[in-house]
Tab-separated table of N, CA and C in Angstrom:
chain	number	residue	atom	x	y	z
A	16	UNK	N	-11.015	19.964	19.329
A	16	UNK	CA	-10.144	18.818	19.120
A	16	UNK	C	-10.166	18.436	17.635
A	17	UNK	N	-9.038	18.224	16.927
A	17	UNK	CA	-9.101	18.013	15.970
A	17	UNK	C	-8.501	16.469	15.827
A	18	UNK	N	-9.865	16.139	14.670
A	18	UNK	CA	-9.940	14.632	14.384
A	18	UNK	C	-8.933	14.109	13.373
A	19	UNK	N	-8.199	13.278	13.130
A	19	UNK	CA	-7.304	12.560	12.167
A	19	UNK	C	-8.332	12.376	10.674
A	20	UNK	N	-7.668	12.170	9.510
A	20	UNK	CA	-7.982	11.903	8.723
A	20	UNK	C	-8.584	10.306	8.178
A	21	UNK	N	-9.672	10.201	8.140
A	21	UNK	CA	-9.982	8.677	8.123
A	21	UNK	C	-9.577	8.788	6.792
A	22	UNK	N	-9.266	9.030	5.638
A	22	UNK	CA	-8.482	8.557	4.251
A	22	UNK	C	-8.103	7.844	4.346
A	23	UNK	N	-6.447	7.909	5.328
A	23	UNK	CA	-5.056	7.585	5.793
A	23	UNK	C	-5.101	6.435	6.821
A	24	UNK	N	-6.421	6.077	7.516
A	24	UNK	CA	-6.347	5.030	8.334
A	24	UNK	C	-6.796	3.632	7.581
A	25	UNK	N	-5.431	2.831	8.363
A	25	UNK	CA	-5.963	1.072	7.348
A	25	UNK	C	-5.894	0.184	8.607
A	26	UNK	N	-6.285	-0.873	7.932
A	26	UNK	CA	-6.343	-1.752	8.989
A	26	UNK	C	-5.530	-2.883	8.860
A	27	UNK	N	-4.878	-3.249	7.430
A	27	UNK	CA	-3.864	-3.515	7.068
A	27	UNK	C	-2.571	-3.643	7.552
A	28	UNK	N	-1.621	-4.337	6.917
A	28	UNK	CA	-0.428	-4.125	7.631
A	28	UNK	C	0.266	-2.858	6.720
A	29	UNK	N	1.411	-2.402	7.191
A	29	UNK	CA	2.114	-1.464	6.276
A	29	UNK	C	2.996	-2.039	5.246
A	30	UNK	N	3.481	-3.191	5.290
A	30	UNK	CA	4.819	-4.280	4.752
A	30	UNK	C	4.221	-5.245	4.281
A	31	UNK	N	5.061	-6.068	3.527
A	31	UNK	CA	5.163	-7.379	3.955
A	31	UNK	C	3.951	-7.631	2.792
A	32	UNK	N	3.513	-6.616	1.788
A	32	UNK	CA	2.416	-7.505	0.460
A	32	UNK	C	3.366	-7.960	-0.293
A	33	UNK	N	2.898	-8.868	-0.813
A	33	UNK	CA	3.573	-9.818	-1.603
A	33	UNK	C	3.413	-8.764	-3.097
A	34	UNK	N	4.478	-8.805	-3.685
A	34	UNK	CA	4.523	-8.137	-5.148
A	34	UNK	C	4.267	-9.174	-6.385
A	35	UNK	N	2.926	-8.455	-6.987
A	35	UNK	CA	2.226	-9.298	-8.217
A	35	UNK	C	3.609	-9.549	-9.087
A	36	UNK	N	4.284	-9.370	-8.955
A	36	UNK	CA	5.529	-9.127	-10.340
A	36	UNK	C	6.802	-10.225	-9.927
A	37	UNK	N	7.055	-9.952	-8.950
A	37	UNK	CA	7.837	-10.724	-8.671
A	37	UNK	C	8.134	-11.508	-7.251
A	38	UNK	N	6.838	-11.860	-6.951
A	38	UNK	CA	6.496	-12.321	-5.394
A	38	UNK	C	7.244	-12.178	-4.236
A	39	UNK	N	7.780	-11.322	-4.159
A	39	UNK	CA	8.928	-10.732	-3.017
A	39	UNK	C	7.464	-10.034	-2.121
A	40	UNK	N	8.286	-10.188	-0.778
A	40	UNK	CA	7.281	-10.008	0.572
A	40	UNK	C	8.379	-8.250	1.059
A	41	UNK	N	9.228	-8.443	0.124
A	41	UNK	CA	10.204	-6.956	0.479
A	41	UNK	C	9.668	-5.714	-0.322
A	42	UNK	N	8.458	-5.202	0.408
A	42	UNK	CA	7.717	-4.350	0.076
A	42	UNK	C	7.628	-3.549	0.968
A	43	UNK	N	7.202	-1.685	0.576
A	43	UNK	CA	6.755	-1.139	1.510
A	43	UNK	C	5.446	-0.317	0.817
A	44	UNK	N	4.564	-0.122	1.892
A	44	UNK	CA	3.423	1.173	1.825
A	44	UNK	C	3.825	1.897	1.756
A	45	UNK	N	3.600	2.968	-0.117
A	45	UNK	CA	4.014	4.354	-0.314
A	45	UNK	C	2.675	5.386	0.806
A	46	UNK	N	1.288	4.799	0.004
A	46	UNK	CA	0.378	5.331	0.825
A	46	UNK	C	-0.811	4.767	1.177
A	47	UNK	N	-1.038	5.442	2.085
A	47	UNK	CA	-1.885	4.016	3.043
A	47	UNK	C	-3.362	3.481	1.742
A	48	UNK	N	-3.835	4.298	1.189
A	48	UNK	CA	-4.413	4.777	0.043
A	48	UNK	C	-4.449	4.652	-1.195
A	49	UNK	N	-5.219	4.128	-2.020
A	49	UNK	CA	-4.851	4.070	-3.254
A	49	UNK	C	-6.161	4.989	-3.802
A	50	UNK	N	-6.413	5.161	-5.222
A	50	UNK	CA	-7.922	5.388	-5.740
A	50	UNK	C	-8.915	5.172	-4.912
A	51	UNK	N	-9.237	4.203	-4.349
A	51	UNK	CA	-10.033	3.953	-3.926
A	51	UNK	C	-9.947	3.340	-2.220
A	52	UNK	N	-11.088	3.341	-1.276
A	52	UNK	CA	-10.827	2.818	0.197
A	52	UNK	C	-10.363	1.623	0.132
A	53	UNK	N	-10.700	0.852	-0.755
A	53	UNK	CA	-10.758	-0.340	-0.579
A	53	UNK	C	-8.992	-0.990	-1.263
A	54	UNK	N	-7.805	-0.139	-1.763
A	54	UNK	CA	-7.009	-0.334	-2.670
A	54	UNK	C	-6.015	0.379	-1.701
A	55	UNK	N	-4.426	0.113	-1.276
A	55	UNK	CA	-3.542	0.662	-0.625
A	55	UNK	C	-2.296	0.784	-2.266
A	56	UNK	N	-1.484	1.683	-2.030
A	56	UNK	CA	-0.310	1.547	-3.006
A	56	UNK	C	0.831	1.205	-2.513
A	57	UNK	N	1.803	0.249	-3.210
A	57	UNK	CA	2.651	-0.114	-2.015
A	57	UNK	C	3.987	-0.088	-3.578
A	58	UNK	N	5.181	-0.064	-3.088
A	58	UNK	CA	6.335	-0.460	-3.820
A	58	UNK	C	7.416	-1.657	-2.991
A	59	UNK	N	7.590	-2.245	-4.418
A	59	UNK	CA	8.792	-3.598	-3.927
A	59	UNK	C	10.109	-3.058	-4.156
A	60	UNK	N	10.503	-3.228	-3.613
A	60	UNK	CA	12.151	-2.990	-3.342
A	60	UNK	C	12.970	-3.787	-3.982
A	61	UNK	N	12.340	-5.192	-4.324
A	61	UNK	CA	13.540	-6.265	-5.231
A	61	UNK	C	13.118	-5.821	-6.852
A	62	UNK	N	12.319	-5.310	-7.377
A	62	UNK	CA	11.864	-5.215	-8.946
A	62	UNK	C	11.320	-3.729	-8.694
A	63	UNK	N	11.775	-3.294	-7.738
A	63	UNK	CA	11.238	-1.565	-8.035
A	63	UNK	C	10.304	-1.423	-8.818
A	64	UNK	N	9.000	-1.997	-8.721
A	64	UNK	CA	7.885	-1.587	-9.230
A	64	UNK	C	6.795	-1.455	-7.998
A	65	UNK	N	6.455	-0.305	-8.493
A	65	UNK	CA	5.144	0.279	-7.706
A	65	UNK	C	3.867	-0.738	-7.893
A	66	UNK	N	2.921	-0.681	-7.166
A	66	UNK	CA	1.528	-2.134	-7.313
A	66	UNK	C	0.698	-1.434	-6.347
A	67	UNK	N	-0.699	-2.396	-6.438
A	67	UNK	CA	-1.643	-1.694	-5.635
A	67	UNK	C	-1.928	-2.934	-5.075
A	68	UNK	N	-2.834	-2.809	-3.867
A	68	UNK	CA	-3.155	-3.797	-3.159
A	68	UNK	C	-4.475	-3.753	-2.443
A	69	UNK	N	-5.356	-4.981	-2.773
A	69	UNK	CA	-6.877	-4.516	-2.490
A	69	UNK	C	-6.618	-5.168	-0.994
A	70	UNK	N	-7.808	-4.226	-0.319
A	70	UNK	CA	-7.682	-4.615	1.322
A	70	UNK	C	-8.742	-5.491	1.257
């Protein structure tokens, strides 16, 4: 049986972080993942800037 990748698992939501730049909640999770476990990468859709987000 093959096990899933714990990298890729969050406990987080996928949406809905607020963007440091321009506080829009119209965001999505590029990857569940950032550098580090503790950091997801997400992009806003109203200021198209990419951001990270500590869990």
């Amino acid at each position: 049986m093959r096990r899933l990748d714990p990298s890729v698992t969050t406990s987080g939501d996928a949406a809905g972080a607020e963007c440091p730049y321009c506080e829009s909640t119209d965001t999505i999770r590029e990857h569940p993942k950032g550098p580090s476990l503790c950091r997801s990468m997400h992009y806003c859709n109203e200021c198209e800037q990419p951001f990270e987000k500590f869990e």
